[in-house]
CSV table of C-alpha atoms in Angstrom, one decimal:
chain,number,residue,atom,x,y,z
A,1,MET,CA,66.8,13.3,51.0
A,2,SER,CA,63.6,13.3,48.9
A,3,THR,CA,61.9,10.0,48.2
A,4,PRO,CA,61.3,9.2,44.6
A,5,ARG,CA,57.7,9.5,43.4
A,6,THR,CA,55.9,6.4,42.4
A,7,PRO,CA,54.8,6.6,38.7
A,8,ARG,CA,51.1,7.1,38.4
A,9,LYS,CA,49.2,4.2,36.8
A,10,VAL,CA,47.1,5.0,33.8
A,11,LEU,CA,43.7,3.2,33.9
A,12,GLY,CA,44.4,1.8,37.4
A,13,ARG,CA,41.9,0.7,39.9
A,14,LEU,CA,39.1,3.2,40.7
A,15,SER,CA,38.3,4.3,44.2
A,16,LEU,CA,35.3,2.6,45.7
A,17,PRO,CA,33.0,5.7,45.6
A,18,GLU,CA,34.0,6.4,42.0
A,19,ARG,CA,33.5,2.7,41.0
A,20,ASN,CA,30.0,2.7,42.5
A,21,PHE,CA,29.1,6.0,40.7
A,22,VAL,CA,30.5,4.7,37.4
A,23,ALA,CA,28.6,1.4,37.8
A,24,ASP,CA,25.3,3.2,38.4
A,25,ALA,CA,25.8,5.7,35.6
A,26,LEU,CA,26.8,3.1,33.1
A,27,ARG,CA,23.9,0.8,34.1
A,28,THR,CA,21.4,3.5,33.1
A,29,GLU,CA,23.4,4.5,30.0
A,30,THR,CA,23.5,0.9,28.8
A,31,VAL,CA,19.8,0.5,29.1
A,32,GLY,CA,19.4,3.8,27.3
A,33,GLY,CA,21.8,2.7,24.7
A,34,VAL,CA,19.8,-0.4,23.9
A,35,LEU,CA,16.7,1.7,23.6
A,36,LEU,CA,18.7,4.1,21.3
A,37,LEU,CA,19.8,1.2,19.2
A,38,ALA,CA,16.2,0.0,18.9
A,39,ALA,CA,15.0,3.5,18.0
A,40,ALA,CA,17.6,3.8,15.3
A,41,VAL,CA,16.6,0.5,13.8
A,42,ALA,CA,12.9,1.5,14.0
A,43,ALA,CA,13.6,4.8,12.2
A,44,LEU,CA,15.5,3.0,9.4
A,45,ILE,CA,12.6,0.5,9.0
A,46,TRP,CA,10.0,3.3,9.1
A,47,ALA,CA,11.8,5.4,6.5
A,48,ASN,CA,12.7,2.6,4.1
A,49,VAL,CA,9.5,0.4,4.1
A,50,PRO,CA,7.5,1.7,1.1
A,51,VAL,CA,4.2,1.5,2.9
A,52,LEU,CA,5.5,3.4,5.9
A,53,SER,CA,8.0,5.9,4.4
A,54,ASP,CA,5.5,8.6,3.5
A,55,SER,CA,4.1,8.6,7.1
A,56,TYR,CA,7.7,9.0,8.5
A,57,ALA,CA,8.2,12.2,6.5
A,58,GLU,CA,4.8,13.5,7.4
A,59,VAL,CA,5.2,12.9,11.1
A,60,SER,CA,8.8,14.3,11.2
A,61,HIS,CA,7.9,17.5,9.4
A,62,TYR,CA,4.6,18.1,11.2
A,63,HIS,CA,4.7,21.5,12.9
A,64,ILE,CA,3.5,22.2,16.4
A,65,GLY,CA,4.0,25.0,18.9
A,66,PRO,CA,3.2,28.7,19.4
A,67,SER,CA,4.3,30.6,16.4
A,68,ALA,CA,4.0,33.9,18.3
A,69,LEU,CA,6.8,32.8,20.5
A,70,GLY,CA,8.9,31.6,17.6
A,71,LEU,CA,8.4,28.0,18.6
A,72,ASP,CA,6.3,26.7,15.6
A,73,LEU,CA,8.7,23.8,15.1
A,74,SER,CA,8.5,20.4,13.4
A,75,ILE,CA,8.5,17.2,15.4
A,76,ALA,CA,12.1,16.5,14.3
A,77,HIS,CA,13.1,20.0,15.3
A,78,TRP,CA,11.5,19.6,18.7
A,79,ALA,CA,13.5,16.4,19.2
A,80,ALA,CA,16.8,18.0,18.2
A,81,ASP,CA,16.4,21.2,20.1
A,82,GLY,CA,14.0,20.3,22.9
A,83,LEU,CA,14.7,16.8,23.9
A,84,LEU,CA,18.4,17.0,23.4
A,85,ALA,CA,18.4,19.9,25.9
A,86,ILE,CA,17.6,17.3,28.5
A,87,PHE,CA,20.5,15.1,27.3
A,88,PHE,CA,22.9,18.1,27.5
A,89,PHE,CA,21.5,19.1,30.9
A,90,VAL,CA,22.6,15.6,32.2
A,91,ALA,CA,25.9,16.1,30.4
A,92,GLY,CA,26.4,19.4,32.2
A,93,ILE,CA,25.8,17.8,35.6
A,94,GLU,CA,28.2,15.0,34.7
A,95,LEU,CA,30.8,17.5,33.7
A,96,LYS,CA,30.3,19.5,36.9
A,97,ARG,CA,30.6,16.4,39.1
A,98,GLU,CA,33.8,15.3,37.3
A,99,LEU,CA,35.2,18.8,37.9
A,100,VAL,CA,34.4,18.9,41.6
A,101,ALA,CA,34.4,15.3,42.8
A,102,GLY,CA,35.6,13.0,39.9
A,103,ASP,CA,38.7,12.4,38.0
A,104,LEU,CA,38.9,15.9,36.5
A,105,ARG,CA,39.3,17.4,40.0
A,106,ASP,CA,42.9,16.3,40.0
A,107,PRO,CA,44.9,18.0,37.2
A,108,LYS,CA,47.2,15.0,36.9
A,109,ALA,CA,44.4,12.5,36.6
A,110,ALA,CA,42.4,14.9,34.4
A,111,ALA,CA,45.3,15.2,31.9
A,112,LEU,CA,44.8,11.8,30.4
A,113,PRO,CA,41.1,11.9,29.5
A,114,VAL,CA,41.3,15.6,28.5
A,115,VAL,CA,44.3,15.0,26.2
A,116,ALA,CA,42.8,11.8,24.8
A,117,ALA,CA,39.5,13.6,24.2
A,118,LEU,CA,41.2,16.6,22.5
A,119,CYS,CA,43.3,14.3,20.3
A,120,GLY,CA,40.2,12.2,19.7
A,121,MET,CA,38.4,15.2,18.3
A,122,ALA,CA,41.3,16.9,16.5
A,123,ALA,CA,42.3,13.8,14.6
A,124,PRO,CA,38.8,13.1,13.1
A,125,ALA,CA,38.5,16.7,12.1
A,126,LEU,CA,41.9,16.6,10.4
A,127,VAL,CA,41.1,13.3,8.6
A,128,TYR,CA,37.8,14.8,7.4
A,129,THR,CA,39.5,18.0,6.3
A,130,LEU,CA,42.3,16.2,4.4
A,131,THR,CA,39.8,13.9,2.7
A,132,ASN,CA,37.7,16.8,1.5
A,133,LEU,CA,40.6,19.0,0.4
A,134,SER,CA,41.9,16.1,-1.7
A,135,GLY,CA,38.5,15.3,-3.1
A,136,ASP,CA,37.3,18.9,-3.6
A,137,GLY,CA,34.4,18.5,-1.0
A,138,SER,CA,32.8,20.8,1.5
A,139,LEU,CA,34.7,21.5,4.7
A,140,ALA,CA,31.5,22.4,6.5
A,141,GLY,CA,31.2,19.0,8.1
A,142,TRP,CA,34.6,18.9,9.8
A,143,ALA,CA,33.0,18.6,13.2
A,144,VAL,CA,30.6,15.7,12.4
A,145,PRO,CA,33.0,12.8,13.2
A,146,THR,CA,34.4,14.5,16.4
A,147,ALA,CA,31.8,13.2,18.9
A,148,THR,CA,31.6,9.9,20.7
A,149,ASP,CA,28.2,8.5,21.7
A,150,ILE,CA,28.6,6.9,25.1
A,151,ALA,CA,25.1,5.4,25.2
A,152,PHE,CA,25.5,3.7,21.8
A,153,ALA,CA,29.0,2.5,22.7
A,154,LEU,CA,27.7,0.9,25.9
A,155,ALA,CA,24.7,-0.5,24.0
A,156,VAL,CA,27.3,-2.3,21.8
A,157,LEU,CA,29.0,-3.6,24.9
A,158,ALA,CA,25.7,-4.8,26.3
A,159,VAL,CA,24.9,-6.7,23.0
A,160,ILE,CA,28.2,-8.4,22.7
A,161,GLY,CA,28.4,-9.1,26.4
A,162,THR,CA,31.9,-7.9,26.9
A,163,SER,CA,33.0,-7.8,30.6
A,164,LEU,CA,35.0,-4.5,30.2
A,165,PRO,CA,36.9,-3.7,33.4
A,166,SER,CA,35.5,-0.8,35.4
A,167,ALA,CA,38.7,1.3,34.8
A,168,LEU,CA,38.2,1.1,31.0
A,169,ARG,CA,34.5,1.9,31.4
A,170,ALA,CA,35.3,4.9,33.6
A,171,PHE,CA,37.9,6.1,31.0
A,172,LEU,CA,35.3,5.8,28.3
A,173,LEU,CA,32.7,7.6,30.4
A,174,THR,CA,35.0,10.5,31.3
A,175,LEU,CA,36.3,10.7,27.8
A,176,ALA,CA,32.7,11.1,26.6
A,177,VAL,CA,32.0,13.8,29.2
A,178,VAL,CA,35.0,15.8,28.0
A,179,ASP,CA,34.0,15.0,24.4
A,180,ASP,CA,30.5,16.4,25.1
A,181,LEU,CA,32.0,19.6,26.6
A,182,PHE,CA,34.0,20.4,23.5
A,183,ALA,CA,31.1,19.4,21.2
A,184,ILE,CA,29.0,21.9,23.1
A,185,LEU,CA,31.6,24.6,22.5
A,186,ILE,CA,31.8,23.7,18.8
A,187,ILE,CA,28.0,24.0,18.5
A,188,ALA,CA,28.0,27.3,20.3
A,189,VAL,CA,30.9,28.9,18.5
A,190,PHE,CA,30.8,27.5,15.0
A,191,PHE,CA,27.0,27.1,14.4
A,192,THR,CA,25.7,30.4,15.6
A,193,GLU,CA,25.2,32.6,12.6
A,194,THR,CA,22.9,35.5,13.9
A,195,LEU,CA,22.2,36.7,17.4
A,196,ASN,CA,19.1,38.1,18.9
A,197,PHE,CA,20.6,40.1,21.7
A,198,ALA,CA,17.3,40.8,23.4
A,199,ALA,CA,16.4,37.1,23.6
A,200,LEU,CA,20.0,36.3,24.6
A,201,GLY,CA,19.9,38.9,27.4
A,202,GLY,CA,16.6,37.4,28.6
A,203,ALA,CA,18.2,33.9,28.7
A,204,VAL,CA,21.2,35.2,30.7
A,205,VAL,CA,18.9,36.9,33.2
A,206,GLY,CA,16.9,33.7,33.5
A,207,LEU,CA,20.1,31.8,34.1
A,208,VAL,CA,21.2,34.3,36.8
A,209,VAL,CA,17.8,33.8,38.5
A,210,PHE,CA,18.2,30.0,38.2
A,211,TRP,CA,21.6,30.3,39.9
A,212,LEU,CA,20.4,32.6,42.7
A,213,LEU,CA,17.5,30.3,43.5
A,214,LEU,CA,19.9,27.3,43.8
A,215,ARG,CA,22.2,29.3,46.1
A,216,LYS,CA,19.3,30.3,48.3
A,217,GLY,CA,18.3,26.7,48.6
A,218,VAL,CA,14.9,27.1,47.1
A,219,ARG,CA,13.3,23.7,46.4
A,220,GLY,CA,10.4,22.5,44.2
A,221,TRP,CA,10.2,21.3,40.6
A,222,TYR,CA,7.3,23.7,40.1
A,223,VAL,CA,9.8,26.6,40.4
A,224,TYR,CA,12.6,25.3,38.3
A,225,VAL,CA,10.8,23.5,35.4
A,226,PRO,CA,8.8,26.5,34.3
A,227,LEU,CA,11.9,28.7,34.6
A,228,ALA,CA,14.0,26.2,32.7
A,229,LEU,CA,11.4,26.2,29.8
A,230,VAL,CA,11.5,30.0,29.7
A,231,ILE,CA,15.3,30.0,29.6
A,232,TRP,CA,15.3,27.3,26.9
A,233,ALA,CA,12.8,29.3,24.7
A,234,LEU,CA,14.8,32.5,25.0
A,235,MET,CA,18.0,30.7,24.2
A,236,TYR,CA,16.4,29.1,21.1
A,237,ASN,CA,15.2,32.5,19.9
A,238,SER,CA,18.6,34.1,20.5
A,239,GLY,CA,20.1,32.1,17.7
A,240,ILE,CA,22.4,30.0,19.9
A,241,HIS,CA,21.5,26.4,19.8
A,242,ALA,CA,19.0,25.7,22.6
A,243,THR,CA,20.8,22.8,24.0
A,244,ILE,CA,23.4,25.3,25.4
A,245,ALA,CA,20.7,26.3,28.0
A,246,GLY,CA,20.6,22.7,29.3
A,247,VAL,CA,24.3,22.6,29.7
A,248,ALA,CA,24.4,25.9,31.5
A,249,MET,CA,21.8,24.9,34.0
A,250,GLY,CA,23.5,21.5,34.6
A,251,LEU,CA,26.8,23.2,35.4
A,252,MET,CA,25.1,25.4,38.0
A,253,LEU,CA,24.0,22.6,40.2
A,254,ARG,CA,26.0,21.8,43.3
A,255,CYS,CA,27.6,18.4,42.9
A,256,HIS,CA,29.5,18.1,46.3
A,257,PRO,CA,27.5,17.0,49.3
A,258,HIS,CA,27.3,19.3,52.4
A,259,GLU,CA,27.7,17.8,55.9
A,260,GLY,CA,24.7,15.6,56.7
A,261,GLU,CA,23.8,15.1,53.0
A,262,GLU,CA,24.1,11.6,51.6
A,263,HIS,CA,23.9,12.9,48.0
A,264,SER,CA,24.5,16.4,46.6
A,265,PRO,CA,21.5,18.2,44.8
A,266,GLY,CA,23.3,17.6,41.4
A,267,GLU,CA,23.6,13.9,42.0
A,268,HIS,CA,20.0,13.6,43.2
A,269,ILE,CA,18.6,15.5,40.2
A,270,GLU,CA,20.9,13.6,37.8
A,271,HIS,CA,19.6,10.3,39.3
A,272,LEU,CA,16.0,11.5,38.5
A,273,VAL,CA,16.6,13.0,35.1
A,274,ARG,CA,19.1,10.5,33.6
A,275,PRO,CA,16.5,7.8,33.0
A,276,LEU,CA,14.3,10.5,31.2
A,277,SER,CA,17.3,11.5,29.1
A,278,ALA,CA,18.6,8.0,28.3
A,279,GLY,CA,15.3,6.3,28.1
A,280,VAL,CA,13.1,8.9,26.3
A,281,ALA,CA,14.8,12.0,25.1
A,282,VAL,CA,17.7,10.5,23.2
A,283,PRO,CA,15.8,7.5,21.7
A,284,LEU,CA,13.1,9.9,20.4
A,285,PHE,CA,15.8,12.1,18.9
A,286,ALA,CA,17.2,9.0,17.2
A,287,LEU,CA,13.8,8.0,15.9
A,288,PHE,CA,13.3,11.3,14.1
A,289,SER,CA,17.0,11.8,13.0
A,290,ALA,CA,18.2,8.4,11.9
A,291,GLY,CA,15.4,7.7,9.4
A,292,VAL,CA,17.4,8.1,6.2
A,293,VAL,CA,16.5,6.3,3.0
A,294,LEU,CA,19.1,3.5,2.3
A,295,SER,CA,19.7,2.0,-1.0
A,296,GLY,CA,22.6,0.4,-2.8
A,297,ASP,CA,23.3,3.7,-4.6
A,298,ALA,CA,23.1,5.7,-1.3
A,299,LEU,CA,25.4,3.3,0.5
A,300,GLY,CA,27.8,3.5,-2.5
A,301,LYS,CA,27.9,7.3,-2.2
A,302,VAL,CA,29.1,7.0,1.4
A,303,PHE,CA,32.4,5.7,0.1
A,304,THR,CA,32.7,7.9,-3.0
A,305,HIS,CA,31.6,11.4,-1.9
A,306,PRO,CA,34.4,13.3,0.0
A,307,GLU,CA,32.0,14.6,2.6
A,308,THR,CA,30.6,11.2,3.6
A,309,LEU,CA,33.9,9.4,3.2
A,310,GLY,CA,35.5,12.0,5.4
A,311,VAL,CA,32.9,11.2,8.1
A,312,VAL,CA,33.4,7.5,7.9
A,313,LEU,CA,37.2,7.7,8.0
A,314,GLY,CA,37.1,10.3,10.7
A,315,LEU,CA,35.0,8.0,13.0
A,316,VAL,CA,36.8,4.8,12.2
A,317,VAL,CA,40.4,6.0,11.7
A,318,GLY,CA,40.6,9.4,13.2
A,319,LYS,CA,38.9,8.6,16.6
A,320,THR,CA,41.0,5.5,17.1
A,321,VAL,CA,44.4,7.1,16.2
A,322,GLY,CA,43.6,10.3,18.1
A,323,ILE,CA,42.5,8.7,21.4
A,324,PHE,CA,45.2,6.0,21.4
A,325,GLY,CA,47.9,8.4,20.2
A,326,GLY,CA,46.9,11.0,22.8
A,327,THR,CA,46.9,8.5,25.6
A,328,TRP,CA,50.2,6.9,24.5
A,329,LEU,CA,51.9,10.4,24.3
A,330,THR,CA,50.6,11.3,27.8
A,331,ALA,CA,52.1,8.1,29.2
A,332,ARG,CA,55.3,8.5,27.1
A,333,PHE,CA,56.1,12.1,28.2
A,334,THR,CA,54.9,12.0,31.8
A,335,ARG,CA,55.5,9.8,34.8
A,336,ALA,CA,52.3,7.9,34.1
A,337,SER,CA,52.4,4.2,33.1
A,338,LEU,CA,49.7,1.8,32.0
A,339,SER,CA,48.1,-0.4,34.7
A,340,ASP,CA,49.8,-3.8,35.2
A,341,ASP,CA,46.4,-5.5,34.5
A,342,LEU,CA,46.0,-4.0,31.1
A,343,ALA,CA,47.8,-3.9,27.8
A,344,TRP,CA,47.9,-1.2,25.1
A,345,ALA,CA,45.7,-3.5,23.0
A,346,ASP,CA,42.9,-2.9,25.5
A,347,LEU,CA,43.2,0.8,25.1
A,348,PHE,CA,43.3,0.5,21.3
A,349,ALA,CA,40.0,-1.5,21.5
A,350,VAL,CA,38.4,1.2,23.6
A,351,ALA,CA,39.6,3.9,21.2
A,352,THR,CA,38.0,2.0,18.4
A,353,LEU,CA,34.8,1.7,20.4
A,354,ALA,CA,34.8,5.5,20.8
A,355,GLY,CA,34.5,5.8,17.0
A,356,ILE,CA,30.8,5.1,17.5
A,357,GLY,CA,29.3,8.6,17.0
A,358,PHE,CA,25.6,9.0,16.8
A,359,THR,CA,23.5,11.5,18.8
A,360,VAL,CA,25.8,14.6,18.7
A,361,SER,CA,27.2,13.6,15.3
A,362,LEU,CA,23.7,13.5,13.7
A,363,LEU,CA,22.9,16.9,15.4
A,364,ILE,CA,26.1,18.5,14.1
A,365,GLY,CA,25.5,17.0,10.6
A,366,GLU,CA,22.0,18.6,10.5
A,367,LEU,CA,23.5,22.0,11.6
A,368,ALA,CA,26.5,21.8,9.2
A,369,PHE,CA,24.5,21.1,6.1
A,370,GLU,CA,21.3,22.9,6.9
A,371,GLY,CA,19.4,23.7,3.7
A,372,ASP,CA,20.8,20.8,1.8
A,373,ALA,CA,18.5,17.9,2.6
A,374,ALA,CA,20.1,15.4,0.2
A,375,LEU,CA,23.6,16.0,1.6
A,376,THR,CA,22.3,15.9,5.2
A,377,ASP,CA,20.7,12.5,4.6
A,378,GLU,CA,24.0,11.3,3.0
A,379,VAL,CA,26.0,12.5,6.0
A,380,LYS,CA,23.6,10.8,8.4
A,381,ALA,CA,24.0,7.6,6.4
A,382,SER,CA,27.8,8.0,6.7
A,383,VAL,CA,27.5,8.5,10.5
A,384,LEU,CA,25.5,5.2,10.7
A,385,MET,CA,28.0,3.4,8.5
A,386,GLY,CA,31.1,4.7,10.3
A,387,SER,CA,29.6,3.8,13.7
A,388,LEU,CA,28.7,0.3,12.4
A,389,ILE,CA,32.2,-0.3,11.2
A,390,ALA,CA,33.7,1.0,14.4
A,391,ALA,CA,31.3,-1.2,16.4
A,392,LEU,CA,32.3,-4.3,14.4
A,393,LEU,CA,36.0,-3.6,14.8
A,394,ALA,CA,35.7,-3.0,18.5
A,395,THR,CA,33.6,-6.2,18.9
A,396,VAL,CA,36.3,-8.3,17.3
A,397,LEU,CA,39.1,-6.6,19.4
A,398,LEU,CA,37.2,-6.8,22.7
A,399,LYS,CA,36.2,-10.4,22.1
A,400,ILE,CA,39.8,-11.4,21.7
A,401,ARG,CA,40.5,-10.1,25.2
A,402,ASN,CA,37.2,-11.1,26.7
A,403,ALA,CA,38.5,-14.1,28.8
A,404,LYS,CA,41.1,-11.8,30.4
A,405,TYR,CA,38.3,-9.2,31.1
A,406,ARG,CA,36.1,-11.8,32.8
A,407,ARG,CA,38.9,-12.8,35.2
A,408,MET,CA,39.5,-9.1,36.0
A,409,ILE,CA,35.8,-8.6,36.7
A,410,GLU,CA,35.6,-11.7,38.9
A,411,THR,CA,38.5,-10.3,40.9
A,412,GLU,CA,36.9,-6.8,41.1
A,413,GLU,CA,33.6,-8.3,42.3
A,414,ARG,CA,34.8,-11.0,44.7
A,415,ASP,CA,33.4,-10.5,48.3
A,416,ASP,CA,34.5,-13.5,50.2
A,417,ASP,CA,33.9,-11.9,53.6
A,418,HIS,CA,30.3,-11.0,52.6
A,419,SER,CA,30.7,-7.4,53.8
A,420,GLY,CA,29.1,-5.8,50.7
A,421,ILE,CA,32.4,-4.3,49.7
A,422,PRO,CA,34.7,-6.0,47.1
A,423,ASP,CA,37.7,-7.6,48.8
A,424,ILE,CA,40.3,-5.7,46.7
A,425,TYR,CA,39.1,-2.5,48.5
A,426,GLU,CA,39.6,-4.0,52.0
A,427,GLU,CA,43.1,-5.4,51.7
A,428,ASP,CA,44.5,-2.7,54.0
A,429,ASP,CA,41.8,-3.1,56.6
A,430,PRO,CA,42.7,-5.3,59.6
A,431,GLU,CA,39.0,-6.0,60.3
A,432,TYR,CA,38.8,-7.6,56.8
A,433,HIS,CA,41.6,-10.0,57.5
A,434,LEU,CA,40.1,-10.9,60.9
A,435,ARG,CA,36.8,-11.7,59.2
A,436,MET,CA,38.6,-13.8,56.6
A,437,ALA,CA,40.5,-15.6,59.4
A,438,ALA,CA,37.3,-16.4,61.2
A,439,ILE,CA,35.8,-17.7,58.0
A,440,HIS,CA,38.8,-19.9,57.3
A,441,GLU,CA,38.8,-21.2,60.9
A,442,ARG,CA,35.1,-22.2,60.5
A,443,LYS,CA,35.9,-23.9,57.2
A,444,ALA,CA,38.9,-25.6,58.7
A,445,ALA,CA,36.8,-26.9,61.7
A,446,GLU,CA,34.1,-28.1,59.3
A,447,HIS,CA,36.7,-30.0,57.2
A,448,ARG,CA,38.2,-31.5,60.4
A,449,ARG,CA,34.8,-32.7,61.4
A,450,ILE,CA,34.1,-34.2,58.0
A,451,ALA,CA,37.6,-35.8,58.0
A,452,GLU,CA,36.9,-37.4,61.4
A,453,GLU,CA,33.5,-38.7,60.2
A,454,LYS,CA,35.0,-40.2,57.1
A,455,ALA,CA,37.8,-41.8,59.1
A,456,ALA,CA,35.3,-43.4,61.5
A,457,GLU,CA,33.2,-44.6,58.6
A,458,LEU,CA,36.3,-46.2,57.0
A,459,GLU,CA,37.1,-47.9,60.3
A,460,ARG,CA,33.6,-49.4,60.5
A,461,LEU,CA,33.8,-50.7,57.0
A,462,ALA,CA,37.1,-52.3,57.7
A,463,GLU,CA,35.8,-54.0,60.8
A,464,VAL,CA,32.7,-55.3,58.9
A,465,ALA,CA,34.9,-56.6,56.1
A,466,GLY,CA,37.3,-58.2,58.6
A,467,GLY,CA,34.5,-59.9,60.5
A,468,ALA,CA,33.1,-61.4,57.4
A,469,GLY,CA,36.5,-62.8,56.4
A,470,GLU,CA,36.9,-64.6,59.8
A,471,GLU,CA,33.3,-66.1,59.5
A,472,ASN,CA,34.1,-67.5,56.1
A,473,GLU,CA,37.3,-69.1,57.3
A,474,ARG,CA,35.5,-70.9,60.2
A,475,ARG,CA,32.9,-72.3,57.8
A,476,ALA,CA,35.6,-73.5,55.5
């Protein structure tokens, strides 16, 4: 007789190693997100203050680089194609780690974030398409509202101080990793117009050499950094967006530790490169991409032009409906059920938070409307507006549940036996209960000692009071 299978919990408690990894990754992303937010605000100020606006355009369009190698690019172009390659390199490592050691390793566990991410990209694209078909707009920007910016989303969490439980944070992180993968595929497939097969062949050869060196165990940044730059330059000249080179190299790194290794090479390199990506590359990209001229007329066009309205509705409505609907359908038609500690309102709030699209949305907007500077700026303004609306809605929804989240975080972090491991991960360990028994015995002994001292003190006070009464009676 077969035993019935226990329904799998959606957004249940993470394993301890996964929890620690998510905490470390999100800590860096949160700091990077705050820097990203600051860079975006600085770009808007720089581009809109009359005294400074001319210098912003001059710096952004200043060209630098060897023209003989096809790399005479503007500063803004270097930020979009060069610095974002570092961002996508880290995304490639994250994806590889999720596939070999994280939630995506288990097909059942992977189903939820994959379905949620796919629905969270399909729904915004559909909303954008319908908006532009009804408004006679351009369909070229259908991919703009499909991307979630995890750094910006976490920056919002840092600013509003929401104690989001680790399971929801992990879901948001995994969702963003899958989201990045499909965004990469969209860029590679839909925004490659012409191919230079010689340069592409050279990039492929470089990637093969990169892979062979990794497999042979060759070490040294002085080997890999120059090779990575050559691969990036060849990929750029091939006509395929250069960030694809970063993803490819990230996916090649080994992300499972061998015997005797505390961390795999992929985890080690990610630990080194992630601060550079989150703290330098992405904020600099934001600085030279978010500087759009804002005015009452420009903001009005965001809600009147079909292209820009489609982006706003895609981010705010499409993302929320897609992610929430995809997760609900997964739970509805599988044996999965929502964690007992959470409600569907929590998932709806996170789905709203995923409507914050910035880095990749701005990049796709530049690619989709290349050659039309005015429409590109309008689409960038719509990305900012849509992300702002999504952030405000998520803030309200998360604040409503914040007291509940604080209690969950306190439970997750409690370490009464001072072992360095949260108690909820030691409940099945006999040694934990022995340590707790010893702690309670020491506390009980201390309380007994205090009780005895207090009782003795009360007896002394009673004797003193009694003696004083007898003396008064004798005098009387």
